[in-house]
Amino acid sequence: MSLSKPDIAIIGAGIIGLSCAWELLRRGASVTLYEKQWPPSGASWAAAGMLAPAYELAGGNSGQCDMFELCCRGAKLWRGFSDDLERASGTGIGYYEGPTLAVALDAAQADNLRRVQDRLEASGMDCESLYRRDLVELERGVSPDFEMVLALPSDGRVNPRETVLALRIAIERAGGVFEWVPDGVRLAELEARFDACIDASGARRDGQIRPVKGVMLAFRRVDIPLDHVVRCGAEYAVPRGDKVLIGATVGEVPDARAYLLSRAVEFLPRVRKAALVDQWSGFRPAAPDYAPVMGRLGPRGHYIANGHYRNGVLLAPITAKIVADMVLEGEGPELADAFSPDRFGATA
């Protein structure tokens, strides 16, 4: 884009839209964000905030080499992103580096973690299999009945709610504008007014980026003294302030609370007697292949940054850089080709 100060619209003020806006503003663009309400009610506000490139392998994406590489690159950006954002906003965002503790309670889970360990070591990433005494020193509340525990230094966490709030402050200080549109807006409605328009709207029931529901529970941290993220299978426990978050379901579950409780007590027995203080749900934006969708949508200055599913928080900084490169420079890195909307004909 040859304009000295391009005027760009972004639909969606979740962590992806906000990160793209901040990156574009820092590169000299003018940005207007369109959102239905504040704080945004989508996946960003409901998320646990795990930054988990290594555990992505344990979550079923071990065959998606491009996704693994994207997650690893994204995680490496978070320290600088956090430092810059905290300076720009004057507020903390709860960023902590790892390790995350991955717990296997049976032979099948242990075999999976060993495969993850082999892949990480082959990729040059640090990980460590812990002995029982090592785990006791780190987290006394984890079940002693485990087959294997893997420490993942690459996998940290951040508070996504604090991050979203900090991004809004940083954006407004940089001259970004927010427009509140309760009924929503589409790219075609904005194209005549802007040099480029970006869809970061998250899940829509009428589009290819579909919503996948997730339910989260929060317990008093005094009842579950936890300092690290602990993951076991598809479930996890995340310390956040005076709470410990337990999550998360995927899709519709008949009794989400009972399901999460039954799973959590297996690796964190103190959950059984802990006080439940909150429960909420959100909708992850999922593309047909569960990978992000980033790139140009047709010839009219339309772009998309959506479909991040479980990894929106982790991938926010790298998505912002990729999308800003595409919009301002005309192309992104070669890695981004694997996440082009052309792979399944995504539309705005």
Short mmCIF file of C-alpha atoms in Angstrom, two decimals:
data_model
loop_
_atom_site.label_atom_id
_atom_site.label_comp_id
_atom_site.label_asym_id
_atom_site.label_seq_id
_atom_site.Cartn_x
_atom_site.Cartn_y
_atom_site.Cartn_z
CA MET A 1 0.00 0.00 0.00
CA SER A 2 1.61 3.20 -1.18
CA LEU A 3 -0.38 5.69 0.88
CA SER A 4 1.72 7.54 3.46
CA LYS A 5 -0.99 7.18 6.13
CA PRO A 6 -3.49 4.51 5.09
CA ASP A 7 -6.90 4.53 6.72
CA ILE A 8 -7.81 1.04 7.93
CA ALA A 9 -10.96 -0.44 9.44
CA ILE A 10 -10.94 -3.49 11.68
CA ILE A 11 -14.11 -5.38 12.59
CA GLY A 12 -13.72 -6.96 16.01
CA ALA A 13 -12.04 -5.73 19.17
CA GLY A 14 -11.01 -9.07 20.60
CA ILE A 15 -7.34 -9.74 21.17
CA ILE A 16 -6.69 -10.40 17.46
CA GLY A 17 -8.38 -7.24 16.19
CA LEU A 18 -6.84 -5.12 18.93
CA SER A 19 -3.33 -6.48 18.35
CA CYS A 20 -3.63 -5.86 14.61
CA ALA A 21 -4.82 -2.31 15.29
CA TRP A 22 -1.96 -1.53 17.65
CA GLU A 23 0.63 -2.92 15.24
CA LEU A 24 -0.80 -0.92 12.34
CA LEU A 25 -0.90 2.26 14.41
CA ARG A 26 2.72 1.77 15.43
CA ARG A 27 3.60 1.55 11.74
CA GLY A 28 1.92 4.85 10.94
CA ALA A 29 -1.56 3.81 9.80
CA SER A 30 -4.85 5.35 10.89
CA VAL A 31 -7.17 2.75 12.43
CA THR A 32 -10.86 2.56 13.32
CA LEU A 33 -12.15 -0.50 15.18
CA TYR A 34 -15.77 -1.63 15.05
CA GLU A 35 -17.13 -3.69 17.93
CA LYS A 36 -20.59 -4.55 19.24
CA GLN A 37 -19.86 -3.90 22.92
CA TRP A 38 -17.13 -3.33 25.48
CA PRO A 39 -15.60 -5.33 26.93
CA PRO A 40 -15.91 -7.72 23.98
CA SER A 41 -17.95 -10.80 24.77
CA GLY A 42 -16.12 -13.27 22.55
CA ALA A 43 -13.33 -15.77 23.08
CA SER A 44 -10.74 -13.25 24.33
CA TRP A 45 -12.68 -12.33 27.45
CA ALA A 46 -13.49 -15.98 28.24
CA ALA A 47 -10.01 -17.40 27.57
CA ALA A 48 -7.62 -18.80 30.18
CA GLY A 49 -4.63 -17.10 28.55
CA MET A 50 -2.25 -20.01 28.10
CA LEU A 51 0.69 -19.50 25.75
CA ALA A 52 1.30 -23.11 24.86
CA PRO A 53 3.28 -23.90 21.69
CA ALA A 54 4.68 -27.13 23.11
CA TYR A 55 1.40 -28.46 24.46
CA GLU A 56 -0.10 -27.79 21.04
CA LEU A 57 1.56 -31.08 20.10
CA ALA A 58 -0.34 -32.89 22.84
CA GLY A 59 -3.60 -31.32 21.70
CA GLY A 60 -3.80 -33.16 18.41
CA ASN A 61 -1.86 -30.84 16.12
CA SER A 62 1.34 -32.87 15.96
CA GLY A 63 0.84 -33.44 12.25
CA GLN A 64 0.31 -29.78 11.44
CA CYS A 65 3.93 -28.70 11.03
CA ASP A 66 3.05 -25.19 9.89
CA MET A 67 0.77 -24.71 12.90
CA PHE A 68 3.48 -25.87 15.29
CA GLU A 69 5.99 -23.48 13.72
CA LEU A 70 3.51 -20.60 13.85
CA CYS A 71 2.82 -21.27 17.54
CA CYS A 72 6.54 -21.46 18.36
CA ARG A 73 7.27 -18.20 16.55
CA GLY A 74 4.30 -16.58 18.22
CA ALA A 75 5.40 -17.57 21.71
CA LYS A 76 8.83 -16.02 21.15
CA LEU A 77 7.23 -12.63 20.48
CA TRP A 78 5.32 -12.47 23.74
CA ARG A 79 8.04 -11.12 26.03
CA GLY A 80 8.68 -8.11 23.79
CA PHE A 81 4.96 -7.68 23.11
CA SER A 82 4.23 -7.68 26.83
CA ASP A 83 7.00 -5.20 27.65
CA ASP A 84 5.95 -2.82 24.86
CA LEU A 85 2.27 -3.01 25.73
CA GLU A 86 2.81 -2.43 29.43
CA ARG A 87 4.91 0.65 28.65
CA ALA A 88 2.39 1.98 26.14
CA SER A 89 -0.64 1.43 28.37
CA GLY A 90 0.87 2.00 31.80
CA THR A 91 -0.78 -1.18 33.10
CA GLY A 92 0.22 -4.80 33.67
CA ILE A 93 -1.12 -7.71 31.66
CA GLY A 94 -0.15 -10.64 33.88
CA TYR A 95 2.48 -12.17 31.61
CA TYR A 96 4.43 -15.07 33.08
CA GLU A 97 6.93 -17.33 31.40
CA GLY A 98 6.81 -21.10 31.95
CA PRO A 99 7.12 -23.79 32.77
CA THR A 100 3.75 -25.39 32.28
CA LEU A 101 3.44 -28.85 33.85
CA ALA A 102 1.94 -31.52 31.61
CA VAL A 103 0.67 -34.46 33.66
CA ALA A 104 -0.07 -37.96 32.37
CA LEU A 105 -2.26 -40.13 34.61
CA ASP A 106 -2.26 -43.29 32.52
CA ALA A 107 -0.09 -45.15 30.03
CA ALA A 108 -1.81 -43.68 26.96
CA GLN A 109 -1.31 -40.11 28.16
CA ALA A 110 2.30 -40.90 29.04
CA ASP A 111 2.97 -42.32 25.57
CA ASN A 112 1.56 -39.12 24.10
CA LEU A 113 3.81 -36.96 26.28
CA ARG A 114 6.85 -39.03 25.29
CA ARG A 115 6.04 -38.38 21.63
CA VAL A 116 5.74 -34.69 22.43
CA GLN A 117 9.06 -34.79 24.27
CA ASP A 118 10.78 -36.45 21.30
CA ARG A 119 9.36 -33.88 18.90
CA LEU A 120 10.34 -30.95 21.10
CA GLU A 121 13.87 -32.21 21.58
CA ALA A 122 14.19 -32.77 17.82
CA SER A 123 13.06 -29.18 17.32
CA GLY A 124 15.63 -27.86 19.79
CA MET A 125 13.03 -26.88 22.39
CA ASP A 126 13.65 -27.46 26.08
CA CYS A 127 11.55 -29.87 28.12
CA GLU A 128 12.19 -32.03 31.15
CA SER A 129 10.63 -35.15 32.55
CA LEU A 130 10.17 -34.62 36.30
CA TYR A 131 10.64 -37.07 39.13
CA ARG A 132 8.07 -37.19 41.91
CA ARG A 133 10.27 -35.17 44.27
CA ASP A 134 10.70 -32.46 41.62
CA LEU A 135 6.97 -32.15 41.19
CA VAL A 136 6.38 -31.97 44.94
CA GLU A 137 8.81 -29.06 45.13
CA LEU A 138 7.00 -27.23 42.32
CA GLU A 139 3.34 -28.04 42.97
CA ARG A 140 2.26 -30.00 46.03
CA GLY A 141 -1.38 -30.10 44.96
CA VAL A 142 -0.91 -32.24 41.85
CA SER A 143 -2.04 -35.85 42.18
CA PRO A 144 0.78 -38.22 43.15
CA ASP A 145 -0.85 -40.94 41.05
CA PHE A 146 0.77 -40.01 37.77
CA GLU A 147 2.66 -41.90 35.10
CA MET A 148 4.72 -38.96 33.88
CA VAL A 149 5.11 -35.20 34.28
CA LEU A 150 6.75 -33.04 31.63
CA ALA A 151 7.93 -29.50 32.37
CA LEU A 152 7.51 -27.24 29.33
CA PRO A 153 9.56 -24.02 29.74
CA SER A 154 8.23 -22.60 26.46
CA ASP A 155 4.63 -22.60 27.68
CA GLY A 156 3.62 -19.61 29.81
CA ARG A 157 0.50 -17.57 30.43
CA VAL A 158 -0.98 -14.09 30.35
CA ASN A 159 -4.20 -12.53 31.60
CA PRO A 160 -6.23 -12.00 28.42
CA ARG A 161 -8.72 -9.63 30.05
CA GLU A 162 -5.95 -7.36 31.28
CA THR A 163 -4.30 -7.62 27.87
CA VAL A 164 -7.47 -6.57 26.05
CA LEU A 165 -7.94 -3.60 28.40
CA ALA A 166 -4.29 -2.57 28.01
CA LEU A 167 -4.55 -2.79 24.22
CA ARG A 168 -7.52 -0.46 24.20
CA ILE A 169 -5.59 2.10 26.26
CA ALA A 170 -2.53 1.81 24.01
CA ILE A 171 -4.65 2.11 20.86
CA GLU A 172 -6.48 5.20 22.04
CA ARG A 173 -3.21 6.82 23.13
CA ALA A 174 -1.84 6.12 19.64
CA GLY A 175 -4.83 7.80 17.99
CA GLY A 176 -6.98 4.77 17.21
CA VAL A 177 -10.76 5.19 17.17
CA PHE A 178 -13.45 2.83 18.46
CA GLU A 179 -16.94 2.71 16.96
CA TRP A 180 -19.65 0.79 18.79
CA VAL A 181 -22.10 -0.99 16.47
CA PRO A 182 -24.51 -3.18 18.47
CA ASP A 183 -25.96 -4.76 15.32
CA GLY A 184 -22.55 -5.48 13.80
CA VAL A 185 -21.03 -4.44 10.49
CA ARG A 186 -19.58 -6.21 7.43
CA LEU A 187 -16.51 -5.41 5.34
CA ALA A 188 -18.60 -4.45 2.30
CA GLU A 189 -20.28 -1.69 4.30
CA LEU A 190 -16.91 -0.05 5.05
CA GLU A 191 -14.88 -0.49 1.87
CA ALA A 192 -15.86 2.85 0.33
CA ARG A 193 -14.57 4.73 3.39
CA PHE A 194 -11.26 2.96 4.03
CA ASP A 195 -8.13 1.94 2.18
CA ALA A 196 -8.27 -1.54 3.71
CA CYS A 197 -10.71 -3.48 5.91
CA ILE A 198 -9.85 -6.43 8.17
CA ASP A 199 -12.29 -9.04 9.43
CA ALA A 200 -11.28 -10.02 12.97
CA SER A 201 -14.87 -10.48 14.09
CA GLY A 202 -14.52 -13.94 15.56
CA ALA A 203 -17.13 -16.68 15.27
CA ARG A 204 -20.33 -16.12 13.33
CA ARG A 205 -23.14 -18.64 13.00
CA ASP A 206 -23.73 -17.56 9.39
CA GLY A 207 -20.14 -17.92 8.18
CA GLN A 208 -17.30 -20.38 7.75
CA ILE A 209 -15.70 -19.36 11.05
CA ARG A 210 -18.05 -21.23 13.34
CA PRO A 211 -18.45 -20.91 17.13
CA VAL A 212 -17.24 -23.72 19.38
CA LYS A 213 -18.47 -23.29 22.93
CA GLY A 214 -16.19 -23.62 25.94
CA VAL A 215 -17.10 -23.48 29.65
CA MET A 216 -14.68 -22.37 32.39
CA LEU A 217 -14.85 -22.69 36.17
CA ALA A 218 -13.06 -20.52 38.74
CA PHE A 219 -12.18 -21.60 42.29
CA ARG A 220 -10.63 -19.80 45.24
CA ARG A 221 -6.87 -20.00 44.92
CA VAL A 222 -6.49 -20.22 48.68
CA ASP A 223 -8.19 -23.64 48.40
CA ILE A 224 -5.96 -24.70 45.50
CA PRO A 225 -2.54 -23.10 46.00
CA LEU A 226 -1.16 -23.23 42.47
CA ASP A 227 1.73 -21.33 40.89
CA HIS A 228 2.03 -23.01 37.50
CA VAL A 229 -0.31 -23.96 34.71
CA VAL A 230 -1.07 -27.67 35.01
CA ARG A 231 -2.43 -29.59 32.04
CA CYS A 232 -3.75 -33.12 31.83
CA GLY A 233 -5.25 -34.38 28.60
CA ALA A 234 -7.67 -31.77 27.31
CA GLU A 235 -8.19 -30.11 30.72
CA TYR A 236 -6.07 -27.58 32.59
CA ALA A 237 -5.73 -25.47 35.72
CA VAL A 238 -4.48 -21.88 35.46
CA PRO A 239 -3.65 -19.57 38.40
CA ARG A 240 -4.98 -16.05 37.91
CA GLY A 241 -4.90 -13.59 40.79
CA ASP A 242 -6.88 -14.99 43.71
CA LYS A 243 -8.51 -17.66 41.54
CA VAL A 244 -7.62 -20.90 39.82
CA LEU A 245 -9.35 -21.45 36.49
CA ILE A 246 -10.38 -24.94 35.45
CA GLY A 247 -11.25 -25.55 31.85
CA ALA A 248 -12.41 -26.05 29.37
CA THR A 249 -15.14 -27.97 27.64
CA VAL A 250 -15.23 -28.20 23.85
CA GLY A 251 -18.64 -27.93 22.21
CA GLU A 252 -21.93 -28.62 23.92
CA VAL A 253 -21.62 -30.72 27.08
CA PRO A 254 -24.81 -31.75 28.96
CA ASP A 255 -23.47 -30.80 32.40
CA ALA A 256 -20.28 -28.81 31.88
CA ARG A 257 -19.69 -28.14 35.57
CA ALA A 258 -19.95 -31.78 36.57
CA TYR A 259 -17.78 -32.83 33.65
CA LEU A 260 -14.99 -30.37 34.46
CA LEU A 261 -15.09 -31.23 38.16
CA SER A 262 -14.82 -34.94 37.45
CA ARG A 263 -11.86 -34.42 35.15
CA ALA A 264 -10.05 -31.85 37.30
CA VAL A 265 -10.06 -33.85 40.53
CA GLU A 266 -8.14 -36.60 38.76
CA PHE A 267 -5.01 -34.45 38.47
CA LEU A 268 -5.75 -31.78 41.08
CA PRO A 269 -7.54 -33.50 44.01
CA ARG A 270 -7.98 -30.28 46.03
CA VAL A 271 -10.59 -29.15 43.53
CA ARG A 272 -13.00 -31.53 45.24
CA LYS A 273 -13.19 -29.38 48.39
CA ALA A 274 -12.49 -25.98 46.82
CA ALA A 275 -15.03 -23.16 46.70
CA LEU A 276 -16.42 -22.48 43.25
CA VAL A 277 -16.64 -18.70 42.82
CA ASP A 278 -17.45 -18.21 39.15
CA GLN A 279 -18.42 -19.92 35.92
CA TRP A 280 -18.59 -18.56 32.38
CA SER A 281 -18.59 -19.60 28.77
CA GLY A 282 -17.30 -18.28 25.47
CA PHE A 283 -17.18 -19.25 21.82
CA ARG A 284 -13.91 -20.05 20.07
CA PRO A 285 -13.81 -19.08 16.38
CA ALA A 286 -13.00 -22.25 14.44
CA ALA A 287 -12.20 -22.62 10.75
CA PRO A 288 -12.98 -25.96 9.07
CA ASP A 289 -9.42 -27.22 9.76
CA TYR A 290 -9.10 -25.49 13.17
CA ALA A 291 -6.15 -23.38 11.98
CA PRO A 292 -6.07 -19.56 11.71
CA VAL A 293 -7.22 -17.77 8.58
CA MET A 294 -5.00 -14.85 7.59
CA GLY A 295 -4.76 -13.06 4.27
CA ARG A 296 -6.46 -11.15 1.48
CA LEU A 297 -10.16 -11.69 0.74
CA GLY A 298 -10.63 -10.77 -2.90
CA PRO A 299 -9.29 -7.71 -4.73
CA ARG A 300 -11.02 -4.87 -2.88
CA GLY A 301 -8.71 -4.33 0.08
CA HIS A 302 -10.45 -6.92 2.23
CA TYR A 303 -8.40 -9.01 4.67
CA ILE A 304 -9.15 -11.59 7.32
CA ALA A 305 -7.49 -12.42 10.65
CA ASN A 306 -9.79 -14.95 12.23
CA GLY A 307 -10.40 -18.59 13.13
CA HIS A 308 -7.68 -18.88 15.78
CA TYR A 309 -9.74 -21.38 17.80
CA ARG A 310 -7.79 -22.24 21.01
CA ASN A 311 -4.72 -20.18 20.14
CA GLY A 312 -5.93 -16.62 19.72
CA VAL A 313 -4.04 -15.31 22.73
CA LEU A 314 -0.83 -17.11 21.86
CA LEU A 315 -0.96 -16.01 18.22
CA ALA A 316 -2.09 -12.41 18.69
CA PRO A 317 1.35 -10.74 18.35
CA ILE A 318 2.47 -12.78 15.36
CA THR A 319 -0.90 -12.44 13.65
CA ALA A 320 -0.66 -8.68 14.06
CA LYS A 321 2.77 -8.62 12.42
CA ILE A 322 1.71 -10.89 9.55
CA VAL A 323 -1.47 -8.94 8.82
CA ALA A 324 0.30 -5.57 9.05
CA ASP A 325 2.91 -6.83 6.57
CA MET A 326 0.17 -7.94 4.20
CA VAL A 327 -1.81 -4.72 4.42
CA LEU A 328 1.07 -2.24 4.39
CA GLU A 329 3.78 -4.09 2.46
CA GLY A 330 1.70 -6.25 0.13
CA GLU A 331 2.83 -9.64 1.40
CA GLY A 332 3.53 -11.56 4.58
CA PRO A 333 6.13 -14.21 5.44
CA GLU A 334 6.15 -17.48 3.55
CA LEU A 335 4.78 -19.30 6.60
CA ALA A 336 1.55 -17.31 6.28
CA ASP A 337 0.75 -19.02 2.97
CA ALA A 338 -0.35 -22.12 4.88
CA PHE A 339 -3.09 -20.07 6.58
CA SER A 340 -4.45 -18.25 3.54
CA PRO A 341 -8.24 -18.05 3.18
CA ASP A 342 -7.76 -19.46 -0.32
CA ARG A 343 -7.29 -22.94 1.16
CA PHE A 344 -11.05 -23.35 1.53
CA GLY A 345 -12.52 -20.25 -0.10
CA ALA A 346 -13.22 -18.18 2.98
CA THR A 347 -15.40 -15.12 2.48
CA ALA A 348 -16.10 -12.00 4.49
#
